[in-house]
Structures are given as C-alpha cells and as structure tokens.
Coordinates of C-alpha atoms in Angstrom, one line a residue:
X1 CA 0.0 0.0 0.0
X2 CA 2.9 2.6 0.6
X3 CA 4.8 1.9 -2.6
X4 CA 1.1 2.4 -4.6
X5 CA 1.0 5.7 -3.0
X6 CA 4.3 7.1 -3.3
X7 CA 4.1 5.7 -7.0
X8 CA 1.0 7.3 -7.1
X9 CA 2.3 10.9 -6.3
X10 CA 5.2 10.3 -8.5
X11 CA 2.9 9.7 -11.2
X12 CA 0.6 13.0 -10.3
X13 CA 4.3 15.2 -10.0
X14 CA 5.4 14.1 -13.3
X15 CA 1.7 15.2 -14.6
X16 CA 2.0 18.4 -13.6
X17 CA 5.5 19.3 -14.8
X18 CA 4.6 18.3 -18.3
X19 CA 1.2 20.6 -17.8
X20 CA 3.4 23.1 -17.0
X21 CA 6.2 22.3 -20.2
X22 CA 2.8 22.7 -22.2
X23 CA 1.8 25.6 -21.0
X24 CA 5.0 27.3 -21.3
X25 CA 5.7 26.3 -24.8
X26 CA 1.8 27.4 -25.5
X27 CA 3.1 30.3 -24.0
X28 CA 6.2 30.8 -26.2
X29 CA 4.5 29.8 -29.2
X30 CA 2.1 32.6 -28.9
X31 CA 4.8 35.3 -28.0
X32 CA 6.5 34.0 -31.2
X33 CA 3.4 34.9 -33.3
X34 CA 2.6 38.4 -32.1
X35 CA 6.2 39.9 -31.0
X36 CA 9.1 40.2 -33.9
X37 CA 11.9 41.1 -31.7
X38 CA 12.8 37.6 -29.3
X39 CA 15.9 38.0 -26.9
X40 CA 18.3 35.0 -27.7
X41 CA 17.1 32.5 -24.8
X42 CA 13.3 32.9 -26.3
X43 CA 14.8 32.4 -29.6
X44 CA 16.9 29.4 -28.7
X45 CA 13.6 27.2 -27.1
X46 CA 11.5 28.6 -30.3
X47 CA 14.5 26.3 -32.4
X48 CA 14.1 23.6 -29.6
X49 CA 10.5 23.5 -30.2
X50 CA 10.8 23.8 -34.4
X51 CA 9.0 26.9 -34.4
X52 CA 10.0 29.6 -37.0
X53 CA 10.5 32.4 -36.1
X54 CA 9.1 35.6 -37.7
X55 CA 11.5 38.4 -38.9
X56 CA 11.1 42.2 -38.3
X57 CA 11.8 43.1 -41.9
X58 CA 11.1 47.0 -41.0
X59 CA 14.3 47.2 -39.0
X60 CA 16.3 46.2 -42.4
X61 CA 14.2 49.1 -44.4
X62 CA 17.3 51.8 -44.9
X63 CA 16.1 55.4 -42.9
X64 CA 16.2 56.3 -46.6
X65 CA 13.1 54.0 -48.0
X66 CA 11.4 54.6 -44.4
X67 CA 11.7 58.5 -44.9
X68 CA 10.2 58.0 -48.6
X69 CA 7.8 56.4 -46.7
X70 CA 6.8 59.1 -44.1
X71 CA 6.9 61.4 -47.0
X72 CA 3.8 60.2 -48.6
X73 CA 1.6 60.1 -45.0
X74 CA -0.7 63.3 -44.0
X75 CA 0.9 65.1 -41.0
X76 CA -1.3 63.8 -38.7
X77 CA -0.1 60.3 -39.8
X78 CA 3.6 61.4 -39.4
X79 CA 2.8 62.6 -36.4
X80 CA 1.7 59.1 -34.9
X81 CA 4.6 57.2 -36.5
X82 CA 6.8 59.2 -34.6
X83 CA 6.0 57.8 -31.8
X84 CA 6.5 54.2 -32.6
X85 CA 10.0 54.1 -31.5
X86 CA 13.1 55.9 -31.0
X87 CA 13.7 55.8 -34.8
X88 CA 11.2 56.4 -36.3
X89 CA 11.1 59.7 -34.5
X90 CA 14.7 60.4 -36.1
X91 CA 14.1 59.2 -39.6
X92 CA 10.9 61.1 -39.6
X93 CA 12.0 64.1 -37.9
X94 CA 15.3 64.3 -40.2
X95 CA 12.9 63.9 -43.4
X96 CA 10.7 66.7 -42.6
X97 CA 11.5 69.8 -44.9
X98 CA 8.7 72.1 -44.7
X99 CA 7.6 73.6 -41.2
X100 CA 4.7 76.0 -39.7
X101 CA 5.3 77.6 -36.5
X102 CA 2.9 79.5 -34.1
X103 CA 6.0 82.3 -34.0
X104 CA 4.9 83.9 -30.4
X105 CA 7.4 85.0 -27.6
X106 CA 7.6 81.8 -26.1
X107 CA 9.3 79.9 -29.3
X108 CA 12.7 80.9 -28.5
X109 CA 13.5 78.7 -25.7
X110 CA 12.6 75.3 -27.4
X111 CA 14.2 76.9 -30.9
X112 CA 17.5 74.5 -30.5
X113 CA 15.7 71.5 -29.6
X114 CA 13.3 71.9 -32.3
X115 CA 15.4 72.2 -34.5
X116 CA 17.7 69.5 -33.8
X117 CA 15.4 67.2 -34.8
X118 CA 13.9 68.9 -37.8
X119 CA 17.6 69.5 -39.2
X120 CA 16.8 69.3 -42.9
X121 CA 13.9 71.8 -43.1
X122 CA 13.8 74.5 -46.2
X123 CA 10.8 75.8 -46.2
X124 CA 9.8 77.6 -43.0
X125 CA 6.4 79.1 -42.4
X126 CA 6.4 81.7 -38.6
X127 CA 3.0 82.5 -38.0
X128 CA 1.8 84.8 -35.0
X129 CA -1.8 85.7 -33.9
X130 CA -2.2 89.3 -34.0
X131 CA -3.5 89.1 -30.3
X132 CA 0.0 87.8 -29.1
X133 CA 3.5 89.2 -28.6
X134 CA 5.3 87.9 -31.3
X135 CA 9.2 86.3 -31.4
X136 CA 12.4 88.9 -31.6
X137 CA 15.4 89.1 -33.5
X138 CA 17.3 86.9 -31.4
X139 CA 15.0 83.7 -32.2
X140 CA 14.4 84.8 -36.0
X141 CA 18.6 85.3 -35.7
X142 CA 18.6 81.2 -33.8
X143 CA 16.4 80.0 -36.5
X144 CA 18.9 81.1 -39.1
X145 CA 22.0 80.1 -37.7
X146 CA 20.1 76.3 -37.0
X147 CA 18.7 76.5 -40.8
X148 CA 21.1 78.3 -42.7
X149 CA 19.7 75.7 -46.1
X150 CA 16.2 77.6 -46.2
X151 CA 15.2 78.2 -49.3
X152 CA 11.7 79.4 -48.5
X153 CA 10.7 81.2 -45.4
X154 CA 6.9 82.9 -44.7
X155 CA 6.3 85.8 -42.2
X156 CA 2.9 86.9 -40.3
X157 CA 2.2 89.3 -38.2
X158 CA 5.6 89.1 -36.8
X159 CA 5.7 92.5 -35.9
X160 CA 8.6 92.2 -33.2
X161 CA 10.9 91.9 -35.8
X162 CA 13.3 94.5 -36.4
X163 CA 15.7 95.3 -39.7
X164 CA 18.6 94.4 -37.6
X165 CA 17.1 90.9 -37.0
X166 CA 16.1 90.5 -40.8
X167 CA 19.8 92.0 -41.5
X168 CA 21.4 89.0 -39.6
X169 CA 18.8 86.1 -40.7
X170 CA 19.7 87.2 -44.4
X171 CA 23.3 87.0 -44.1
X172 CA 22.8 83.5 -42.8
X173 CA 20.6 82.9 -45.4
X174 CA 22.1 83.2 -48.7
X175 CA 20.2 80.2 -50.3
X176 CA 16.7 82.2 -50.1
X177 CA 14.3 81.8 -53.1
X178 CA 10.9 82.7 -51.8
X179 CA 10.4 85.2 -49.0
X180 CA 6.6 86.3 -48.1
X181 CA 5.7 88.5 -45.2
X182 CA 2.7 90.2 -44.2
X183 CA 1.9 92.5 -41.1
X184 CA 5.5 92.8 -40.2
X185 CA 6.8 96.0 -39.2
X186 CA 10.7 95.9 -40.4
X187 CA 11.2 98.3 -43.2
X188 CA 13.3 99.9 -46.2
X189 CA 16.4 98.5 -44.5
X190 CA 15.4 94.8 -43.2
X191 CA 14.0 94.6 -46.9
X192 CA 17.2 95.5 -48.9
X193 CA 19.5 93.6 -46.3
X194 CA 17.4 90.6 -47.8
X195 CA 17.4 91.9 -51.6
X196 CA 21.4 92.7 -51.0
X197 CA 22.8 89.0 -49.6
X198 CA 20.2 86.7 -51.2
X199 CA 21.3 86.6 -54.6
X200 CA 19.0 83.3 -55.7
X201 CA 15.6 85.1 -54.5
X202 CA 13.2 84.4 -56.9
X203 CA 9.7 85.3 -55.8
X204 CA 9.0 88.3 -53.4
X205 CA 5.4 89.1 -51.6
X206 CA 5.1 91.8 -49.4
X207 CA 1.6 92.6 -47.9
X208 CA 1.0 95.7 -45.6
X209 CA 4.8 96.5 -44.5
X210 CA 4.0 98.9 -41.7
X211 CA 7.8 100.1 -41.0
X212 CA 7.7 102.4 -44.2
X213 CA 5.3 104.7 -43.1
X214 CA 6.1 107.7 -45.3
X215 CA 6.5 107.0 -48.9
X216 CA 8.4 109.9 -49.9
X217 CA 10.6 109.6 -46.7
X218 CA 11.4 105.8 -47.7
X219 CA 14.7 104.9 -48.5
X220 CA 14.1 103.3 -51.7
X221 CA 13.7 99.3 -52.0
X222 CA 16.3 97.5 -54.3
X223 CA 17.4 96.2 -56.6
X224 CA 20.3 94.7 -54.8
X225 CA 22.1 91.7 -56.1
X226 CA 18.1 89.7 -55.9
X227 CA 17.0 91.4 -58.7
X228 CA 19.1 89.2 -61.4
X229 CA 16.9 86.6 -60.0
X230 CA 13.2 87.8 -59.9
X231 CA 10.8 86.4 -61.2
X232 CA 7.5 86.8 -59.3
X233 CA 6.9 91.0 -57.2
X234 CA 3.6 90.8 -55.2
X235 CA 2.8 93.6 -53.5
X236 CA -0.8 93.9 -51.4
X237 CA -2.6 96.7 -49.3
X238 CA 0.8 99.1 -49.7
X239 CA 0.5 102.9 -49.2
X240 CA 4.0 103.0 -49.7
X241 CA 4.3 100.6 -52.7
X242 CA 5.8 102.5 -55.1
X243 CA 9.2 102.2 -52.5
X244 CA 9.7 99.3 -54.7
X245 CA 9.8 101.0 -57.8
X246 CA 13.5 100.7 -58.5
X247 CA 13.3 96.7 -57.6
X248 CA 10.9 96.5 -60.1
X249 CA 12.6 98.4 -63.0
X250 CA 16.1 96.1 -61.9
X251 CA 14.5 92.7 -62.3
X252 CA 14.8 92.7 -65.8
X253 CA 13.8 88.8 -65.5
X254 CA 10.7 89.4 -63.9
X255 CA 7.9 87.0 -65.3
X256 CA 5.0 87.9 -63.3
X257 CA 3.7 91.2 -61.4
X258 CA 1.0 91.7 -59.1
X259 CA -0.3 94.7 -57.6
X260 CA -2.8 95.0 -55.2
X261 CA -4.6 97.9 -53.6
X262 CA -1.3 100.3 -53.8
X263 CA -1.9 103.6 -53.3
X264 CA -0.1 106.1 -55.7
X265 CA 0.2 106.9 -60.2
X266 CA 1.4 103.5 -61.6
X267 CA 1.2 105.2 -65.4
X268 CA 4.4 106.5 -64.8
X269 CA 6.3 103.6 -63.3
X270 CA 4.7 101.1 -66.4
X271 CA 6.1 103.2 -69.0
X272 CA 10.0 103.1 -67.4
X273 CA 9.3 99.4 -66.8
X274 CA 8.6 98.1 -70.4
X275 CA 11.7 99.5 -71.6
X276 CA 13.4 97.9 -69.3
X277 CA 11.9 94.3 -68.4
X278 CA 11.1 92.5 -72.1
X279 CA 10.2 89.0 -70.5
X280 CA 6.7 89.7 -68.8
X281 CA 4.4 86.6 -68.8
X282 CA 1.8 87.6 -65.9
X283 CA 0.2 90.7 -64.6
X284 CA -2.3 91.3 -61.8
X285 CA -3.8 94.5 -61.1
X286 CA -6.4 95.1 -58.8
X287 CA -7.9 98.6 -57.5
X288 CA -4.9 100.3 -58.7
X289 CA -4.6 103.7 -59.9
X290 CA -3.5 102.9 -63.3
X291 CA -5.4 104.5 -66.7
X292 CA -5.0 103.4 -70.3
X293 CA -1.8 105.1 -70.4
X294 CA -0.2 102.2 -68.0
X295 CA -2.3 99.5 -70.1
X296 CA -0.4 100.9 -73.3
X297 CA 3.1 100.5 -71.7
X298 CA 2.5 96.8 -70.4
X299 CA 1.3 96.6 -73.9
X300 CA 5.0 96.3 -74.9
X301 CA 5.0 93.4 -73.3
X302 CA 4.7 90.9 -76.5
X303 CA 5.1 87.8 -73.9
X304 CA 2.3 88.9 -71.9
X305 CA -0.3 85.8 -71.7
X306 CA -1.8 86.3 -68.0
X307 CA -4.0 89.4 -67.7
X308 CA -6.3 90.7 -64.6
X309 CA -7.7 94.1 -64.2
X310 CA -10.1 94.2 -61.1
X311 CA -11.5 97.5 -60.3
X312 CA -9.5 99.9 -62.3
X313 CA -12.2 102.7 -63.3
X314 CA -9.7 104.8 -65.4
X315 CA -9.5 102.0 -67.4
X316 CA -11.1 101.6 -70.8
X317 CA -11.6 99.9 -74.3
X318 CA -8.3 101.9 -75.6
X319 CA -6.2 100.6 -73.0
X320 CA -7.3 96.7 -74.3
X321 CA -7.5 96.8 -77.3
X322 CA -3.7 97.9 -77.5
X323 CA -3.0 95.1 -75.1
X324 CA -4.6 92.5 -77.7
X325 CA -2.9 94.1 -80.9
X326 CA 0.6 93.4 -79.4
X327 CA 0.3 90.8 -76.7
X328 CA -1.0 88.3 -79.6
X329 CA -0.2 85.2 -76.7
X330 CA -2.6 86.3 -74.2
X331 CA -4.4 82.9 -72.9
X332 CA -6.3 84.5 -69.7
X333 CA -8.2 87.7 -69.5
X334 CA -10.0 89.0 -66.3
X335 CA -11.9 92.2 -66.5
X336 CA -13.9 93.1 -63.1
X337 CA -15.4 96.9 -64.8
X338 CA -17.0 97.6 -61.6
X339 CA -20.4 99.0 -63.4
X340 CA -18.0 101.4 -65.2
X341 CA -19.0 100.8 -68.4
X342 CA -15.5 101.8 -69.6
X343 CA -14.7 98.5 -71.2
X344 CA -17.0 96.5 -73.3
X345 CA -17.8 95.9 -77.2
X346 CA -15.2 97.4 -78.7
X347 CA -12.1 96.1 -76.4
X348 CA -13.5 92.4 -76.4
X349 CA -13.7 92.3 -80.3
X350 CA -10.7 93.4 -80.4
X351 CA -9.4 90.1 -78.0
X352 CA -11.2 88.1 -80.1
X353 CA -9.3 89.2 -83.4
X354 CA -5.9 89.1 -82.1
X355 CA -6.0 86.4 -79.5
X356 CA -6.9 83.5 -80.6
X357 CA -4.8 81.2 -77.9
X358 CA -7.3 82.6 -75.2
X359 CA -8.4 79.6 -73.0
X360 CA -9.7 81.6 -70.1
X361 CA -12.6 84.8 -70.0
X362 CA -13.7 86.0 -67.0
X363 CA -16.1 89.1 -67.6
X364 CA -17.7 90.9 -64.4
X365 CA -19.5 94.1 -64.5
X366 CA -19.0 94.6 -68.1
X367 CA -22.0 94.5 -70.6
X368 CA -20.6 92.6 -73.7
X369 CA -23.7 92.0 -76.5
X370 CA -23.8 89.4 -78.7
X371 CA -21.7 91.0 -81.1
X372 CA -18.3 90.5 -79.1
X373 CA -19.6 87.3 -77.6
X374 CA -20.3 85.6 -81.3
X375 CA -16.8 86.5 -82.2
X376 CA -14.9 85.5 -79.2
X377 CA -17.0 82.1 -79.7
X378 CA -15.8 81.9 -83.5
X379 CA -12.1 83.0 -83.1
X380 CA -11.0 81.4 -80.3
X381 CA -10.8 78.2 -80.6
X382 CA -9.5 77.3 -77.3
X383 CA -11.4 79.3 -75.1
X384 CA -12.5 76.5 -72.1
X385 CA -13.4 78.2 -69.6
X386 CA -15.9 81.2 -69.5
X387 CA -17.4 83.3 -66.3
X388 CA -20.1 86.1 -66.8
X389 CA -21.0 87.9 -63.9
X390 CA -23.4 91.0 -63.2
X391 CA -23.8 91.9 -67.0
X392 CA -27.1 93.2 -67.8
X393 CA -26.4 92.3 -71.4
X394 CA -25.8 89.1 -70.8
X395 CA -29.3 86.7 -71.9
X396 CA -30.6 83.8 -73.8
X397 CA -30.0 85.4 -77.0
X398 CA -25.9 85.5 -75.7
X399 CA -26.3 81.7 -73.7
X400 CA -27.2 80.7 -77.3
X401 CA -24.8 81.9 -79.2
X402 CA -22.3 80.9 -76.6
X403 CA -24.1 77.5 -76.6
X404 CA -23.4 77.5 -80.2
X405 CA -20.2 78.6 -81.2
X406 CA -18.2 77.4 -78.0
X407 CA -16.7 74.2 -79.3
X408 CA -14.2 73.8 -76.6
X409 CA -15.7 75.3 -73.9
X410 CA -15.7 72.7 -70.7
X411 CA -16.8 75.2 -68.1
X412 CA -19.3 77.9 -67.9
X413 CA -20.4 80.3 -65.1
X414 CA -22.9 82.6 -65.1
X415 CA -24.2 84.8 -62.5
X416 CA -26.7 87.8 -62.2
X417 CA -27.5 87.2 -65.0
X418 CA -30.9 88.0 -67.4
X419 CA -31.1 84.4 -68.5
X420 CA -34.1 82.2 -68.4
X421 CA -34.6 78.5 -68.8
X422 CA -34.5 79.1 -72.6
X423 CA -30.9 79.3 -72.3
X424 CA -30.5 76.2 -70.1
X425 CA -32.3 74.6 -73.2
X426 CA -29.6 75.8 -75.6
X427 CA -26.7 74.7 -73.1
X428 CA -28.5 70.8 -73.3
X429 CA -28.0 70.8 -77.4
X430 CA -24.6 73.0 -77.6
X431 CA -20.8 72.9 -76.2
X432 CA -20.1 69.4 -76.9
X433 CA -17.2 68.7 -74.5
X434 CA -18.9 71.1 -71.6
X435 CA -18.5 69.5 -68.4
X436 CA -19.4 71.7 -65.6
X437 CA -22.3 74.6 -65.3
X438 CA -22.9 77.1 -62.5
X439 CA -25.5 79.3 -62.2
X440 CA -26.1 81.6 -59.8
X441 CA -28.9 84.1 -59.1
X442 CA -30.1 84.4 -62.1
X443 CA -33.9 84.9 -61.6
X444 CA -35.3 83.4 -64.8
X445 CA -33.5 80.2 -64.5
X446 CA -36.0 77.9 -62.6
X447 CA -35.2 74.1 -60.6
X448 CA -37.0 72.7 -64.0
X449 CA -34.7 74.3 -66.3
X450 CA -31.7 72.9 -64.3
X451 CA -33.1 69.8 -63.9
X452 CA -33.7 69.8 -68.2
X453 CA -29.5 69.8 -68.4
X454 CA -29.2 67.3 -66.4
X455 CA -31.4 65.3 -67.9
X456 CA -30.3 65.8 -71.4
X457 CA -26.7 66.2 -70.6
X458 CA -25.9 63.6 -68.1
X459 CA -22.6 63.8 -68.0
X460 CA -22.6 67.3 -67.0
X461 CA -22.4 68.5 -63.6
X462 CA -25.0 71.5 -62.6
X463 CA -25.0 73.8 -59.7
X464 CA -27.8 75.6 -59.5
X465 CA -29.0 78.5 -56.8
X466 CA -32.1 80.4 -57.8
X467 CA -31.5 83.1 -55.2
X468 CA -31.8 86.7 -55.5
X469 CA -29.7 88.6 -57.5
X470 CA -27.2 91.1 -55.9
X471 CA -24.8 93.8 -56.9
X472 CA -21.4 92.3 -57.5
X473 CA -18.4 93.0 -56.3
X474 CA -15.7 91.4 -57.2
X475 CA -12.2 90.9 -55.9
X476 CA -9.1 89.2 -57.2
X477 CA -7.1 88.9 -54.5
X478 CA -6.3 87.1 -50.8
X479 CA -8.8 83.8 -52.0
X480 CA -11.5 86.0 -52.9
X481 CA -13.2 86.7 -49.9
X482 CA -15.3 89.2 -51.4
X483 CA -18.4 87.9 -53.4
X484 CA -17.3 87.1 -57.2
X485 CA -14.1 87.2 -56.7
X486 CA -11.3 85.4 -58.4
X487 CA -9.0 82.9 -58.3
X488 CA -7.9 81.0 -61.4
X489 CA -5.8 77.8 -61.7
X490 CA -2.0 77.9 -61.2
X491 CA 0.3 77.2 -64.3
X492 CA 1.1 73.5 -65.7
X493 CA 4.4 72.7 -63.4
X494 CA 3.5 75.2 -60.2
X495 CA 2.6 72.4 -57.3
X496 CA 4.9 71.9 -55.2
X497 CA 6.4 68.6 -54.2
X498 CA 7.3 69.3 -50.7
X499 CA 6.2 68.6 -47.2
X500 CA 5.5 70.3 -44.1
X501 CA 4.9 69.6 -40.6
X502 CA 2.4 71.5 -37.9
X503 CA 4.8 71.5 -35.2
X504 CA 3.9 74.0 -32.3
X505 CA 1.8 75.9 -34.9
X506 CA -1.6 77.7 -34.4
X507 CA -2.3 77.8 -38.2
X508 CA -3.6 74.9 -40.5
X509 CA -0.5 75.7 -42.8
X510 CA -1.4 77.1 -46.3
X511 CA -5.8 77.7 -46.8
X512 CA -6.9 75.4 -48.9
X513 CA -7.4 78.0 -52.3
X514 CA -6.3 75.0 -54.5
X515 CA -8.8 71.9 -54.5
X516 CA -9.1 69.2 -56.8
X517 CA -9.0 69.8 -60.7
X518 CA -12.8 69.5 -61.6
X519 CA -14.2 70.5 -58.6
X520 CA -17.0 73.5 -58.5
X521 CA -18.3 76.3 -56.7
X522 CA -19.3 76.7 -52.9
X523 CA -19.6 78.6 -50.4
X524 CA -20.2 82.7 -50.5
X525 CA -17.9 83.4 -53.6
X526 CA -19.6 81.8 -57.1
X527 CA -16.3 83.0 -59.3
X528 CA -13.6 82.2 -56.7
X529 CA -14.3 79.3 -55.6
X530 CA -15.0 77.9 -59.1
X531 CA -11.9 79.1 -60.0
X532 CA -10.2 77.9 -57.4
X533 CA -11.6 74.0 -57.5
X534 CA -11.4 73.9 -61.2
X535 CA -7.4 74.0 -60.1
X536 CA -5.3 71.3 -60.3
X537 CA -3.3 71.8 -56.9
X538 CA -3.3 72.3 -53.5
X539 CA -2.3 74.4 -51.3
X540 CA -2.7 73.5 -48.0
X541 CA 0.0 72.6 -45.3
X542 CA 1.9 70.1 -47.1
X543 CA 4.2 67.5 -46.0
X544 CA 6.7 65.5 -46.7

C-alpha cells in the first residue's frame, strides 16, 4: 500500500510538470506569433520546439526607403509614426523639410531642440496671432544660424521683428528663393538687407509693410544683387508701394507682377518698366490707380499671356485693345469693370481678333452683346473656360450663341444674369465637350430648367442657386473673400512637391485655395471658388 501511493504521487508530479512544459511552450509559441523582436534565450527554445520564427523586416528598411515612406503620410499620420519608436522619431523628424510655427514670444527657448530634430527643413512658415506678442530678433537670428539651407521662409504678423534681426537672418541665409511676409513692421532696411545678400531670390510678396510709413521719406527698396533673379513681385494693401519702384525696374527677369490695392500713379512707373523688363508673362492689377496710359506701356509686353484688371475705373476699351494688338499670346483675360461701363464691345472684339490662344474669359461688371460674344465664340478656338457675372447684357439670345459657337468650352459660369430656362435649353443641345455649369442668381432660371441639363446632358455636372440677385463686387485677390471674386488655376508645373509639418503651430498651414481639378463652386464666392476648384493643386500645409 505505501509503494502504490508514493508511486501514485510520482505519477501525479510528473503530470503536472509536463502541464506546465505545455503551458510554457503554449506560452512561447504565442509570444513567437505576435512579438518580432525575441531575446536569444526565447529564440533558442523557439529552435528547440521547431517553431519559425518571424523576422522584423522593417528594421532592415534603410532610414532612406522609411523616410520616402513618411513622406507620402498626411501630417497627422507622421505625427503618430513618430512615436512608434526611438527611430522612427529620427528618420521622420530628419525627413521633414517644410515647417509651420505658431512664432509667439515663447518659441525661442525650445528653438535648439526643435530644431535639432527637424535638421533638414527649407521651407519655413512663422505665423503669430495678432493678439500675441510675437518672437524677436534673437529667435528669428537662432532659426537662421540652426537652418542656414532655407530656401523658402513665410512671415505673419511678426511685428517684433526688427531690420537688424532680418539683416542678420539674411546674411545667414544666402540660399533664399521665396520670401513672403505680411503684417510685419521691419522696413526699407530689413528689406534691402534681404534683396542685398540673397542673390537666388526668386519670388518676393510683401503685404501691408508697416515700417515704411512715409512713402516719400522711404529709403528706396532694391534692386540689390536679388534682382538678377526675380521672377514673381507681389505687392498687397501698400501705401507705400511704389518704394519698390527701383526693384521692379532692376528685375529685368521678372515674369509675373502683381499689384494689389497700392496707393499712388502707376502710369508713370509702367512706362519706365517696359523698356526695361522685355520678359513679362503675368500681370495682376487690382484697385490700382492705373489709366489706359499704363495698359499701353504693359502693352509692350509681346510675352504677356496672363492678364487681370479688377476695379480699375480709369480703365477703358483703348487701353485693351492695344493690349490685344501686341500681346497676340494672351491665354487668360480677367476684367472686373465695376459698373464702369468703360470697357465693353469694342475692347473684347478686339481680343477676339488678335488672341486666338485665349483659353480663359472672366467678364464681371462689363456689358458685352452678342456681337463680341459671337466672335470671341468663332475665333477662339481654345477658349474652355468662361465666367459672366453681373452683366445686364448678358441673356438667352448671348447663352445661345455661346451655346453654339463654343466648341471647346468645358466650363461655364454665369451669374446675375438675365437668363431664363431658354438658355439652359440651348446649353442641353450646344458645347459638346462642356463639363461643368454654375448658375447663380439668375432669376429666370427655374429648378425645371436645371433639372432639363441634367437630364439631357448627363454627363454634366449642374449647380444651380435660384437666389436673389445682388450687386457684385468682385475681388481678385487674398482667396476671394469678397463675393465674385477670383482665383484661377496655377500654371502646368507650379505644385509643389514638398512637405510640411504642424509642429507648435496655431495655423492649419497654407488655406486650402487649391482643391481638386474638376471641382466647383461653394460657399459665399460663385467666381472664386470655381476658379479655385477647377485647379489642379493644393495648397494647403503640405508635408513631406
């Protein structure tokens, strides 16, 4: 009986150890399955027990392929992988090149740790809310002397900065080819330190520069060694814009030129400028004081193909039609006439004899008939995209002729308009490759006529809002804010491949006033925002 029971508990020990052995190579077995990484002794009982073991093939990914990687995530994404592991935080801070800062006071103590990690940024955005104490000289001077490869570098509202501190960021800076800064208060001398040491700048933007507060006082801007280099001046909401004159005249590459809401004569400035820059592609003017004697000097500009005049009264049909008899390449034409009346008939036939590559018409506040219209329609060819907006002229007799002649035409607008579901019927049996239609408070147009298109014309997108008709008022500028403003696509080759990060920033990086390529009108601004959806980029806060 003794020997059965000590054989007995032999039997039960020897049980248990081999339920334990089974539950510890259970165990194993499902730590092999879900972890990558074994230690050695896990590893060596995983052999014992002829499991296989499953590799982490990540960890053999160069940093190179996993930055390529990161580059292609959104910056929330980026964001997360960072925190994976103690590598990915490098590879992913390292591959970062574009960065928005919230630039208030407080940035300047965390500036060299920042930066450390995000060692290979170019393109810098410092943004401040206009409510808060923005950063000084000494951090804008740290930033340069931990960046010294920027390339591109944005400025709001930083108004603590001084021309000393832009003096000593530019001379640590050489590489700069994009500077944009609005609401700063640095002046003539901060801006021509920049203009003096960065000899690859190629596009300046320079919005309401309060440190030149008397224009005649102002130590004049440029050219400095920048201007071999220009190719894009845009200058917003300046009373002291004409300080720039001299940069202007010494860019003799200058492509495009924009000028927005800056006070002063800009006759006399045109006429110096087109004997001295030949290579003028694009120009922007908007509630400028500029008459047809400017419009005959930037008609010297044989190159010009990009054309908008928004709210200049002293305007008028003499001043176009010499831009259409010698700028023969002209492919976009925007005329806001405010109601003036100045520019109608006569300065659109002209267009339409001598610029037959136009591909883009935006008419608002100007009364064309069906005279000009019928001969835009038959001579150019190419035209695809067409916006009329507060024209009294504008009705079914003019939808039908459009309707008819308008081979190419993909997208129409039309707002405030005297046009009645007749017209919508000439749409649905005209413009064969027409692809999108807005209409917008046009009062005869009814849900039935709308709903007609689409019927007839499937394929065709409509967006139709019968609402009230108002006085427009249009603007070409900042997004287009105002109602009918405009925005038009950017050129073939302009999006930018880069990336940015949101780091310690209270913006959302650049506004969105690029969406996708066949996307159409919302919101408050009919003109604008179709403009800016018929796009093909983007431009909000990339990354990358």
């Amino acid at each position: 009986m003794g020997q059965a029971a000590s054989t007995a508990s032999v039997a039960s020990r020897r049980e248990s150890a081999q339920g334990h052995r089974a539950a510890n190579t259970s165990k194993t077995r499902s730590t092999a399955l879900v972890s990558p990484m074994l230690s050695g002794e896990e590893d060596d009982d995983n052999h014992r027990l002829g499991e296989a073991v499953i590799h982490d093939y990540i960890s053999d990914l160069p940093d190179e392929c996993l930055a390529t990687v990161f580059q292609s995530l959104s910056s929330a994404d980026r964001n997360r992988c960072s925190l994976v592991c103690r590598r990915w935080l490098q590879v992913e801070g390292q591959s970062r090149h574009r960065l928005s800062l919230n630039a208030q006071a407080d940035l300047l103590p965390v500036i060299p740790s920042l930066f450390s990690r995000f060692d290979s940024v170019t393109k810098l955005a410092l943004k401040c809310d206009r409510r808060s104490v923005s950063i000084r000289d000494d951090a804008l001077v740290l930033i340069s002397q931990r960046c010294p490869n920027l390339t591109r570098l944005k400025l709001r509202a930083c108004r603590e900065l001084t021309d000393a501190g832009m003096e000593a960021f530019a001379k640590n800076c050489k590489g700069l080819k994009k500077l944009s800064c609005g609401s700063c208060t640095f002046g003539s001398k901060g801006m021509n330190a920049v203009l003096d040491n960065c000899a690859a700048l190629e596009e300046l933007s320079v919005k309401r520069l309060r440190g030149i507060t008397d224009a005649a006082a102002a130590e004049p801007i440029g050219p400095g060694v920048a201007a071999a280099s220009l190719k894009t001046i845009c200058l917003k909401e300046l009373y002291n814009g004409q300080c720039f004159g001299s940069l202007i005249l010494g860019a003799k590459n200058l492509k495009t030129l924009k000028l927005f809401r800056c006070s002063g004569d800009w006759d006399k400035l045109f006429q110096l400028v087109a004997d001295r820059v030949t290579s003028m592609v694009e120009v922007h003017l908007e509630r400028l004081q500029i008459s047809d004697v400017g419009l005959q000097a930037i008609a010297n500009y044989s190159s010009l193909e990009i054309l908008h005049l928004v709210k200049t009264p002293e305007c008028t049909d003499l001043g176009l039609v010499a831009i259409a008899e010698r700028c023969k390449l002209l492919r976009k034409l925007h005329v806001d006439g405010w109601k003036a009346n100045r520019i109608g008939d006569e300065g659109l036939i002209a267009v339409a004899k001598y610029c037959p590559n136009l591909q883009e018409l935006v008419l608002i506040g100007v009364n064309p008939t069906k005279a000009s219209l019928e001969m835009l329609a038959s001579n150019c060819q190419n035209l695809e995209r067409l916006a009329l907006c507060g024209s009294d002229t504008v009705g079914d007799p003019e939808i039908s002729c459009i309707a008819a002649k308008c081979v190419a035409l993909k997208k129409l607008c039309i707002k405030s308009c005297p046009v009645s579901d007749h017209g919508m019927e000439a749409l649905a049996s005209g413009c064969p490759n027409l692809v999108k239609v807005k209409v917008k408070k046009c009062k005869g147009v009814t849900s039935e006529g709308g709903d007609w298109l689409r019927l007839t014309r499937g394929s065709i997108s409509v967006n139709l809002d019968t609402g009230e008709a108002e006085h427009p008022d249009a603007s070409a500028s900042d997004g287009g804010a105002q109602d009918n403003g405009i925005e038009f696509p950017p050129m073939p080759g302009q999006t930018a491949a880069t990336a940015s990060a949101s780091i310690a920033s209270s913006s959302t990086g650049r506004s969105s006033s690029f969406k996708s390529r066949l996307g159409l009108l919302s919101g408050r601004s009919l003109v604008a925002s179709t403009w800016r959806k018929w796009s093909g980029g983007s431009t909000s806060a990339r990354h990358g």
